Tab-separated table of C-alpha atoms in Angstrom:
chain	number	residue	atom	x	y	z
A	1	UNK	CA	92.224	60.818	-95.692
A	2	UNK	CA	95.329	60.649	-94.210
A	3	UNK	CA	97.362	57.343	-93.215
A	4	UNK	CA	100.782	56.850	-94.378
A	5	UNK	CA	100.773	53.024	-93.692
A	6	UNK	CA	98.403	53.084	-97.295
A	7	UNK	CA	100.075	50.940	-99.436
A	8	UNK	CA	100.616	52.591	-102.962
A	9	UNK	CA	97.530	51.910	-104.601
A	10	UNK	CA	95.143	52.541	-102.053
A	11	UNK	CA	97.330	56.083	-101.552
A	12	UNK	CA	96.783	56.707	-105.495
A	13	UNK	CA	92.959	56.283	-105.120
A	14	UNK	CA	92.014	57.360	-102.042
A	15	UNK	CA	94.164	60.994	-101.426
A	16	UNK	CA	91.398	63.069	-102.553
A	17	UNK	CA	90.159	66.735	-101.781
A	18	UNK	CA	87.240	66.882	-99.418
A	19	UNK	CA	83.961	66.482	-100.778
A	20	UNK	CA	81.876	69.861	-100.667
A	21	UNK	CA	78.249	69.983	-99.657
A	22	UNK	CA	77.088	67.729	-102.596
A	23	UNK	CA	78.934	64.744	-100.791
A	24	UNK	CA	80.252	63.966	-104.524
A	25	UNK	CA	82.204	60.488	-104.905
A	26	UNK	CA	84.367	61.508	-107.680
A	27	UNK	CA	86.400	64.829	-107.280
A	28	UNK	CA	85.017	67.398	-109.408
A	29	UNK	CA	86.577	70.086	-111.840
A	30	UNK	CA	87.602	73.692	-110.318
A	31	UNK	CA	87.332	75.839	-113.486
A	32	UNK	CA	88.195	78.962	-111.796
A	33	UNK	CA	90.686	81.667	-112.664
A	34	UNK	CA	90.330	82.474	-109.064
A	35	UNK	CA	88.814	82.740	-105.693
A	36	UNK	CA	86.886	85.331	-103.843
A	37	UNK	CA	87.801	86.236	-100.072
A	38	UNK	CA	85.354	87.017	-96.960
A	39	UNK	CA	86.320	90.395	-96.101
A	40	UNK	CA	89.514	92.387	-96.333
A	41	UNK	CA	90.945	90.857	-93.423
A	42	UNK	CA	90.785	87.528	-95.119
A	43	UNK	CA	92.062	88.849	-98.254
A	44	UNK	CA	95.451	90.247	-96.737
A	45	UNK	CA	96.034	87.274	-94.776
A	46	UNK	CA	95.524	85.242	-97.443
A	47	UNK	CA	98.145	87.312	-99.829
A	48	UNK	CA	100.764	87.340	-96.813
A	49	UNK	CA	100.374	83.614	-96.567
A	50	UNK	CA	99.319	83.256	-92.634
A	51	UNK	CA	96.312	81.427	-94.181
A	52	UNK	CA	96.977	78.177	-96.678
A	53	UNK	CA	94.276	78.720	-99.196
A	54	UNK	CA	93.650	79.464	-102.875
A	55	UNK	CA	94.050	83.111	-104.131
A	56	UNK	CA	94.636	82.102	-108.250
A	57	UNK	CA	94.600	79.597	-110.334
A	58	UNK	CA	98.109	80.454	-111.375
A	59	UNK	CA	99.510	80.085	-107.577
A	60	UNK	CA	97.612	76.433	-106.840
A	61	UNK	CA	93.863	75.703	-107.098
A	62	UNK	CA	92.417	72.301	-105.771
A	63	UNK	CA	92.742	70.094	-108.543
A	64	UNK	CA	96.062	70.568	-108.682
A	65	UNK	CA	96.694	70.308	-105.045
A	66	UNK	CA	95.124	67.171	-105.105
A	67	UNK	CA	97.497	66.038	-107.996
A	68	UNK	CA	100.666	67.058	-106.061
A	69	UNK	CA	99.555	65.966	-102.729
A	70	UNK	CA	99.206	62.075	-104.638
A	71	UNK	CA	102.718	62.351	-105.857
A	72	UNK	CA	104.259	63.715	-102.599
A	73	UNK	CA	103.088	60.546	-100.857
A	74	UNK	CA	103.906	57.999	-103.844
A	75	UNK	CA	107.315	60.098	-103.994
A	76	UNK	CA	107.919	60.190	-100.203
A	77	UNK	CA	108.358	64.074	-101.019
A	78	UNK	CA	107.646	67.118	-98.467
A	79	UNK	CA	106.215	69.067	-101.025
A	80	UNK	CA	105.578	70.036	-104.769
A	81	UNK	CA	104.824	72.067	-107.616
A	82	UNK	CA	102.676	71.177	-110.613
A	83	UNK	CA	103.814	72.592	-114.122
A	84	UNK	CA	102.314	73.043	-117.772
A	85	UNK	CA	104.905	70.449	-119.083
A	86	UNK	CA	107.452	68.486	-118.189
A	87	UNK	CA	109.949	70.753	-119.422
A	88	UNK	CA	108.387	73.730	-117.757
A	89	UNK	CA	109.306	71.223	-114.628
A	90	UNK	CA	112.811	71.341	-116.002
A	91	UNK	CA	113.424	74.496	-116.540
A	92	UNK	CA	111.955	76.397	-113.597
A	93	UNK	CA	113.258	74.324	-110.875
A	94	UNK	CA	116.462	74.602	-112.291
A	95	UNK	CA	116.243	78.422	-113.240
A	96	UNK	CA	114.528	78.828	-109.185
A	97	UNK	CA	117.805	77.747	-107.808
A	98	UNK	CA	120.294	78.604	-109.487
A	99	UNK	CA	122.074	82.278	-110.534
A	100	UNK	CA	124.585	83.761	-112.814
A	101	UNK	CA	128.067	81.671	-112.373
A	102	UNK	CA	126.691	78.352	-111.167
A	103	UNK	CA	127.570	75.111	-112.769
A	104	UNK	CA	125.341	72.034	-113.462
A	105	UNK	CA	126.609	69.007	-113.672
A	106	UNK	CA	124.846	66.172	-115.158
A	107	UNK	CA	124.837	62.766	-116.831
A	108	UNK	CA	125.444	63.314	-120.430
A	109	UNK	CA	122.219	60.832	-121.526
A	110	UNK	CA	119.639	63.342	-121.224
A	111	UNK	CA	116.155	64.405	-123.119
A	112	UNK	CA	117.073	66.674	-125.965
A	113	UNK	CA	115.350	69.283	-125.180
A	114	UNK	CA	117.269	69.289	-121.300
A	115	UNK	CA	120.014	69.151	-123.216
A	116	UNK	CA	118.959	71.628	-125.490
A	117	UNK	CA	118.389	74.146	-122.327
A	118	UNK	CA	121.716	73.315	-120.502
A	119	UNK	CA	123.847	74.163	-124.099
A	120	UNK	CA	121.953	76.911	-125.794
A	121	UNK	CA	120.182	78.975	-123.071
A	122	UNK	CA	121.728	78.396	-119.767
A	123	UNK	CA	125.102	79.744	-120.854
A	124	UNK	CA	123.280	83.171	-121.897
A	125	UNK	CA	122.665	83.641	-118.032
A	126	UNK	CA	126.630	82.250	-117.165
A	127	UNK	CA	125.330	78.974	-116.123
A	128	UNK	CA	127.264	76.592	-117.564
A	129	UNK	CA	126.968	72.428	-117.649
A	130	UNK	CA	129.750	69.607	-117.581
A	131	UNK	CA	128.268	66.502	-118.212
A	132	UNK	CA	129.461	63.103	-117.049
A	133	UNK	CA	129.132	59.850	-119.103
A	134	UNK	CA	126.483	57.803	-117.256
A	135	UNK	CA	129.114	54.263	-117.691
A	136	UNK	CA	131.991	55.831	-115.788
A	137	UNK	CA	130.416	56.636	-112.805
A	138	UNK	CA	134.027	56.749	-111.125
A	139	UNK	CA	134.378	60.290	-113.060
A	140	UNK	CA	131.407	62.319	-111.796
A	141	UNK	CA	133.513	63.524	-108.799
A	142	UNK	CA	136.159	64.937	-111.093
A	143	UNK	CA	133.668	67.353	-113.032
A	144	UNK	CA	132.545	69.265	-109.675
A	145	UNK	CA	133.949	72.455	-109.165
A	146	UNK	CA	133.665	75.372	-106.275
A	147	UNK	CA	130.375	77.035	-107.976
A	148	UNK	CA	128.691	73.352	-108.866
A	149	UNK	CA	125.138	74.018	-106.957
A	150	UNK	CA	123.171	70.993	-108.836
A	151	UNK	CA	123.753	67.259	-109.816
A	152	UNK	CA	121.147	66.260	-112.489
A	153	UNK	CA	120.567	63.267	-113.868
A	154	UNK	CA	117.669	60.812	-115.783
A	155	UNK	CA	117.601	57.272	-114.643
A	156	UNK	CA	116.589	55.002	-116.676
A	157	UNK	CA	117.805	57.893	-119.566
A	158	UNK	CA	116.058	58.803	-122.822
A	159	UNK	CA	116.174	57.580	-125.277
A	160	UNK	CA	119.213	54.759	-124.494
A	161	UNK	CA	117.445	53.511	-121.534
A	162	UNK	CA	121.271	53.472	-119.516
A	163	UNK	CA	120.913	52.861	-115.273
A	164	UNK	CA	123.049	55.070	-112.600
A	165	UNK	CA	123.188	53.967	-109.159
A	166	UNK	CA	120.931	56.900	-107.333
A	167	UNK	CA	122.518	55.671	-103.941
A	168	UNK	CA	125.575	56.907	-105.441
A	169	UNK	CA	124.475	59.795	-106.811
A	170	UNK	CA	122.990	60.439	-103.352
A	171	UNK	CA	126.318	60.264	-101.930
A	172	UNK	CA	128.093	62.861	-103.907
A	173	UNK	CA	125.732	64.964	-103.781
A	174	UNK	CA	125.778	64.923	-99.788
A	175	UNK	CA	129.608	64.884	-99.918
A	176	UNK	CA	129.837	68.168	-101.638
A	177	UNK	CA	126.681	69.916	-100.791
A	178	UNK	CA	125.107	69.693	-103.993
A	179	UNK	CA	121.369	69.461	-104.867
A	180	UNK	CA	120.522	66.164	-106.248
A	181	UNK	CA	117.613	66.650	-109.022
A	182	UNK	CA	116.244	63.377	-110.457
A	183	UNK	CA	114.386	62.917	-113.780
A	184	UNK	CA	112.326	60.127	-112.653
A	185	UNK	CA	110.157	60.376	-115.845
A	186	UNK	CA	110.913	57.031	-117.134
A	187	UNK	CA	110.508	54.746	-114.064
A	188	UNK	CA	107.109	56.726	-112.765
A	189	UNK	CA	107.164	56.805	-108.321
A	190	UNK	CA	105.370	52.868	-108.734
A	191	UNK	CA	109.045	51.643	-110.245
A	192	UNK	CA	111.389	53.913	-108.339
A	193	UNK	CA	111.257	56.329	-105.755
A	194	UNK	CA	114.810	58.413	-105.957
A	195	UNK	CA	114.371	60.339	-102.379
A	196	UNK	CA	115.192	57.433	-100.583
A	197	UNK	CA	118.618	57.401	-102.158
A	198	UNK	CA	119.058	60.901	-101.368
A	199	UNK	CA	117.770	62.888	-103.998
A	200	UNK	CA	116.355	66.427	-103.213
A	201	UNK	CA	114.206	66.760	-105.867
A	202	UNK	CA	112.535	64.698	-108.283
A	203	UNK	CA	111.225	65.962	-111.878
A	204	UNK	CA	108.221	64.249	-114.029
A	205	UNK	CA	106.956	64.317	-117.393
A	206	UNK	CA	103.755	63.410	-116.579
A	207	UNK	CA	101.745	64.105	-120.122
A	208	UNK	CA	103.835	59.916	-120.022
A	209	UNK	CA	103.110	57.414	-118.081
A	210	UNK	CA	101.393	59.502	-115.272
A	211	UNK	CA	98.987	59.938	-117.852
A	212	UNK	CA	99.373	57.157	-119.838
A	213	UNK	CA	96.896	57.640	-122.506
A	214	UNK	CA	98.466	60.600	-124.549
A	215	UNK	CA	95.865	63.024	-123.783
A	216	UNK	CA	96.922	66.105	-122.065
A	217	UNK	CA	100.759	67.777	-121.055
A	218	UNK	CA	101.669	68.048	-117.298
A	219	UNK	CA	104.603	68.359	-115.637
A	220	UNK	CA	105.196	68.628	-111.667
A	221	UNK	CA	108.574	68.595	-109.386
A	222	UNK	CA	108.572	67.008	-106.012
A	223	UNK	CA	110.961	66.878	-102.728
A	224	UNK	CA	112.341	69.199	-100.147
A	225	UNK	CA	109.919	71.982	-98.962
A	226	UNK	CA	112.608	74.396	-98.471
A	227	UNK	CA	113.467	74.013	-102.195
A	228	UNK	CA	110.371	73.431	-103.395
A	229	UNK	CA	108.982	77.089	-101.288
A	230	UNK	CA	112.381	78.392	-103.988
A	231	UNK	CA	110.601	76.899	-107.209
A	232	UNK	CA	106.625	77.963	-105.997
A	233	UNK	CA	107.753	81.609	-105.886
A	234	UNK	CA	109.735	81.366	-109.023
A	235	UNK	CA	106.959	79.760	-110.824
A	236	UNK	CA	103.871	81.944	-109.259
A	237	UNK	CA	105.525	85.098	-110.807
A	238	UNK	CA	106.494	83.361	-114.151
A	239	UNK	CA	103.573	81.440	-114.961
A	240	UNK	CA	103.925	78.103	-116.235
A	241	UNK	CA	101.172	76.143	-113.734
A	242	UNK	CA	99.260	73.183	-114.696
A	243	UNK	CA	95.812	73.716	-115.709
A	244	UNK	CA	93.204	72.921	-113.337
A	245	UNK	CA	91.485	70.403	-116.206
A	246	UNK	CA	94.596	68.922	-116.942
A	247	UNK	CA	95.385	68.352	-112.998
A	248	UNK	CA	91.900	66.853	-112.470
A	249	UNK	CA	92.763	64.595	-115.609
A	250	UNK	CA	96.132	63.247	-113.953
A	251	UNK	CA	94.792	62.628	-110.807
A	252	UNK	CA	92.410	60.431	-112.207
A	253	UNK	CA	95.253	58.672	-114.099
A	254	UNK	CA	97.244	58.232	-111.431
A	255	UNK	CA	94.255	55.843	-109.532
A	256	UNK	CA	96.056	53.199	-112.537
A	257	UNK	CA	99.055	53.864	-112.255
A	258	UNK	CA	100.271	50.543	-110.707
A	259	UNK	CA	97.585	48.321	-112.401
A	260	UNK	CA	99.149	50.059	-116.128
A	261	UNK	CA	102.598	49.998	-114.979
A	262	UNK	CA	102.414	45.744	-114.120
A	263	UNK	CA	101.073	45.257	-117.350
A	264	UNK	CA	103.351	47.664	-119.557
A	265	UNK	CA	106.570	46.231	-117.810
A	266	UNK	CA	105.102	42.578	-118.135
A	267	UNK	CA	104.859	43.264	-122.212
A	268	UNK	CA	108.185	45.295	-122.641
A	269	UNK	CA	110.193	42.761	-121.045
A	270	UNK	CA	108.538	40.017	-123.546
A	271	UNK	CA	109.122	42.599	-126.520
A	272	UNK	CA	113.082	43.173	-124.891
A	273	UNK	CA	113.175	39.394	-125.190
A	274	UNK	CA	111.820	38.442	-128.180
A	275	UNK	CA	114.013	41.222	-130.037
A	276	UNK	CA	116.977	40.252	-128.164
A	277	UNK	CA	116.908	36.780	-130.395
A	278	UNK	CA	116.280	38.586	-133.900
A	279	UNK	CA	119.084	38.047	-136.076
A	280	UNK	CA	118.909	41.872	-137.375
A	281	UNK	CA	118.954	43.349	-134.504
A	282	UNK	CA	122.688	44.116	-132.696
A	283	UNK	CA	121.874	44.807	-129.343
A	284	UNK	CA	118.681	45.380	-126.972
A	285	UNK	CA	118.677	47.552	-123.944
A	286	UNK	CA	116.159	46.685	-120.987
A	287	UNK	CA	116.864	47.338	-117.380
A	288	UNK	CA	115.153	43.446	-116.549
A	289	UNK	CA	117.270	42.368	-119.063
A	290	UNK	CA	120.235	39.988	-117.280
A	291	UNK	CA	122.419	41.747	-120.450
A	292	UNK	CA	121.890	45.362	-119.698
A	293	UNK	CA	125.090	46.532	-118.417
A	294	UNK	CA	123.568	47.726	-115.142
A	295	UNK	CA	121.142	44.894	-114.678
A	296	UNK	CA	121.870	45.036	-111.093
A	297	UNK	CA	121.422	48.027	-110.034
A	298	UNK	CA	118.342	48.053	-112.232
A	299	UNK	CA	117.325	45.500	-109.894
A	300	UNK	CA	117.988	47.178	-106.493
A	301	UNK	CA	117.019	50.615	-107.028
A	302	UNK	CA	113.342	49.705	-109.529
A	303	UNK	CA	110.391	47.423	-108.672
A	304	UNK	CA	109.951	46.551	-112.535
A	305	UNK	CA	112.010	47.936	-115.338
A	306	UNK	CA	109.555	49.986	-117.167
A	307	UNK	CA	107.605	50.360	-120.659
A	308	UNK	CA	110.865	51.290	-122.494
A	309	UNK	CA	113.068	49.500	-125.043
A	310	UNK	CA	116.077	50.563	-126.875
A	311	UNK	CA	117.550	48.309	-128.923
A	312	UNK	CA	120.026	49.108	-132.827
A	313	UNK	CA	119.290	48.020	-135.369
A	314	UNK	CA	121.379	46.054	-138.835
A	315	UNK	CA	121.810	48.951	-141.140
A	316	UNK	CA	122.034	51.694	-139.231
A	317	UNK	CA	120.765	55.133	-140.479
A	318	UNK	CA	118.620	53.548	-143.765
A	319	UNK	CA	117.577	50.552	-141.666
A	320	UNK	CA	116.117	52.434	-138.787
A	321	UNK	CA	113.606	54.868	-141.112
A	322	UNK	CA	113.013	51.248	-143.113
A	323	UNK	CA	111.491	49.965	-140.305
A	324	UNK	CA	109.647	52.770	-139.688
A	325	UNK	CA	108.522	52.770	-142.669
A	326	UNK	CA	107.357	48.919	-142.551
A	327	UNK	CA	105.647	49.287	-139.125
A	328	UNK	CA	101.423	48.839	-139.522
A	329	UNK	CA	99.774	48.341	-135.706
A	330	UNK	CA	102.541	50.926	-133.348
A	331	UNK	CA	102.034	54.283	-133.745
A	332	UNK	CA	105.054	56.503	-134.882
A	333	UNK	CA	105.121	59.467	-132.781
A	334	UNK	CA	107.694	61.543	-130.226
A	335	UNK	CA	105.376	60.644	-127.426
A	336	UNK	CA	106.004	57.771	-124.890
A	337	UNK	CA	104.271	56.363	-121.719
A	338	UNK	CA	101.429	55.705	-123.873
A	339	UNK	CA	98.442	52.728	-124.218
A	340	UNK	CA	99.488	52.338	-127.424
A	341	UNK	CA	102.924	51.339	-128.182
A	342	UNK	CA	105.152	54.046	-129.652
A	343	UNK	CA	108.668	53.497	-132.255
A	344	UNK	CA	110.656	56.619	-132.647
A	345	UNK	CA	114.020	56.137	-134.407
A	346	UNK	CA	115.994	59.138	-132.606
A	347	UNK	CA	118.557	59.880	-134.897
A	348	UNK	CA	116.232	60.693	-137.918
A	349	UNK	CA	113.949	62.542	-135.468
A	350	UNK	CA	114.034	63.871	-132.239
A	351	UNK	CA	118.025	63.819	-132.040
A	352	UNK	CA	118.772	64.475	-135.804
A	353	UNK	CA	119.989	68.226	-135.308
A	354	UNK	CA	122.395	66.619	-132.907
A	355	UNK	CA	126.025	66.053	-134.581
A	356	UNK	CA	127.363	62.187	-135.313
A	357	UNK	CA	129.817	62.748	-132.564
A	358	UNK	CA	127.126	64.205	-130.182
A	359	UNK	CA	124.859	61.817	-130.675
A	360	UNK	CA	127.266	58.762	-129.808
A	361	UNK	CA	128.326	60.265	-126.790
A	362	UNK	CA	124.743	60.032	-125.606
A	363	UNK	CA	124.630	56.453	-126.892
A	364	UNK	CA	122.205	57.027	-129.737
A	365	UNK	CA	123.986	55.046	-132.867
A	366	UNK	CA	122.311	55.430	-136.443
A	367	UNK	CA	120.513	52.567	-135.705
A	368	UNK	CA	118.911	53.005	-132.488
A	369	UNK	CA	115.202	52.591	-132.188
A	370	UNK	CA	113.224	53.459	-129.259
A	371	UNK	CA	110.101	51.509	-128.418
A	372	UNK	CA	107.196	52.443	-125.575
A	373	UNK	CA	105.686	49.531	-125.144
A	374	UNK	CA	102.119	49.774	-124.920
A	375	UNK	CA	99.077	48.035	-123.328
A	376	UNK	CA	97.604	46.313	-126.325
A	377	UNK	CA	98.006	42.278	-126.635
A	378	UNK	CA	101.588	41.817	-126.828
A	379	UNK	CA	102.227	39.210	-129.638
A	380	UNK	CA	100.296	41.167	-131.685
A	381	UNK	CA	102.874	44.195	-130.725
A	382	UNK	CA	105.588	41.266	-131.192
A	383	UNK	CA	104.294	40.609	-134.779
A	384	UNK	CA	103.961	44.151	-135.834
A	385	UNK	CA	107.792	44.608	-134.652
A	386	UNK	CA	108.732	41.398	-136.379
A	387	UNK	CA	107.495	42.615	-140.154
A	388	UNK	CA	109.202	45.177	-139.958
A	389	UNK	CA	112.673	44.142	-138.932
A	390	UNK	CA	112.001	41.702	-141.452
């Protein structure tokens, strides 16, 4: 099927593979390691690539073809590559493109392990990263240097849930021939598509809210095809392709995207509300929010604001595993993107080997909680929250 004038939805459920023999409805499950050829002519056309087909499982295999091809056209992308994790969609479309003496640079609210790879691993290979804080937008220009090759960036970030204008972003990065690389993780291609603000390549997570029911890890990077061509032969020698089950599992999940996306951004915004009136709570961040700092540009680069609220609370440190401690329905867990709603308190956890110092300058304060806002009814999420802040 093939009609770009689709709207989103019907382009989610209807971009399938075609249907063998059987004349199946649903697409079914290519548990193969790898494919057999019709002769020997066949099978050395096929390895020079005159012939687009599947030679192994770790190169493509249908399901996930089927899984990229759905978020090329929800991305507006050329072309893509589908990846064991999300970080394995980090890390080898970064490590495809770049070489010894480049520089990154890159807003300075990112995931912890991304940050974890740009400090501690990328400088082993001479790549080394400047990062820019994601509120002083006016600075980014004053961190690139002759050997910057990539501009990076998460939008809305994890875990602070902070907005940069992409249209910006898209700007620079055309000014001074950079490649643009979005983490659109957050947002999903329903809430925000970054390519039309002139990013060149777009990153997702998509064991979250692709899948959205915390069952299986995925990762897969979208965009140019000339880059993209870069990253398949980088990632077809080193290994780290999604798993055919997996794919078929995502592809699924994407058919609901939209329909779980309305609902999750209905309920967060009522959760970003209701906790914006508790007494012991400072400060709530929610791009829908008219108090989030980039509230604007929230609203003219997102369709909704997404399932994620960050929000400090009274009492820092103490306070923030308290209320852990005192939650009973949400689930406590590192996950996100999920049906069920998910508190993580970064500091204590998934940020707690970063320094005091490091950790503000990322905008994650003792008392920072981070909630994924899930599907279930949402005063009953509301109560849940409510006990325990109280």
């Amino acid at each position: 099927m093939e009609n770009d004038n689709f709207g989103f939805e019907t382009q989610a459920i209807r971009t399938q593979l075609e249907r063998t023999q059987y004349l199946e409805h649903s697409v079914p499950l290519y548990l193969t390691s790898s494919f057999v050829f019709e002769d020997a002519e066949d099978m050395r056309a096929s390895f020079a690539e005159e012939k687009d087909r599947n030679i192994y499982s770790r190169y493509s295999n249908p399901n996930t073809n089927e899984f990229v091809d759905k978020v090329c056209k929800m991305e507006g992308a050329e072309a893509g590559f589908a990846f064991a994790s999300g970080m394995a969609a980090v890390y080898s479309t970064l490590a495809a493109l770049l070489k010894s003496g480049d520089h990154i640079v890159s807003s300075s609210s990112v995931f912890g392990a991304t940050h974890s790879l740009f400090i501690n691993y990328f400088p082993k290979w001479n790549i080394e990263t400047s990062y820019f804080d994601i509120n002083k937008p006016e600075t980014i220009e004053s961190f690139i240097t002759p050997n910057t090759k990539i501009l990076f960036a998460e939008s809305p970030t994890n875990p602070a849930v902070d907005i940069i204008d992409l249209e910006l972003l898209g700007t620079i990065a055309k000014k001074h021939n950079l490649i643009l690389v979005i983490d659109n993780c957050f947002a999903t291609p329903y809430l925000q598509q970054p390519i039309k603000w002139g990013a060149h390549l777009v990153v997702h997570s998509a064991t979250k809210l692709m899948d959205g029911q915390g069952r299986v890890l995925g990762g897969i990077t979208v965009g140019d095809a000339e880059l993209i061509q870069k990253i398949y032969l980088f990632s077809r020698l080193t290994g780290p392709s999604l798993s055919p089950f997996n794919a078929w599992v995502l592809s699924k999940s994407l058919e609901t995207l939209a329909i779980r996306l309305d609902r999750h951004c209905e309920n967060a915004l009522k959760v970003a509300e209701f906790l914006e009136q508790h007494p012991n709570v400072n400060s709530v961040k929610y791009p829908f929010l008219k108090s989030h700092p980039q509230y604007e540009i929230a609203q003219k680069q997102m369709k909704l604001g997404g399932n994620i609220v960050a929000f400090e609370i009274k009492g820092g440190l103490e306070a923030g595993r308290n209320f852990l401690d005192k939650i009973k329905l949400c689930s406590l867990s590192p996950n996100l993107g999920d049906t069920r709603t998910i508190v993580t308190h970064p500091a204590s956890t998934t940020h707690s080997k970063l320094s005091v110092e490091e950790r503000l300058a990322v905008s994650i304060t003792d008392g920072l909680v981070r909630v994924s806002v899930g599907l279930e009814t949402v005063k009953d999420v509301i109560a849940d929250l409510e006990q325990a802040l109280s």
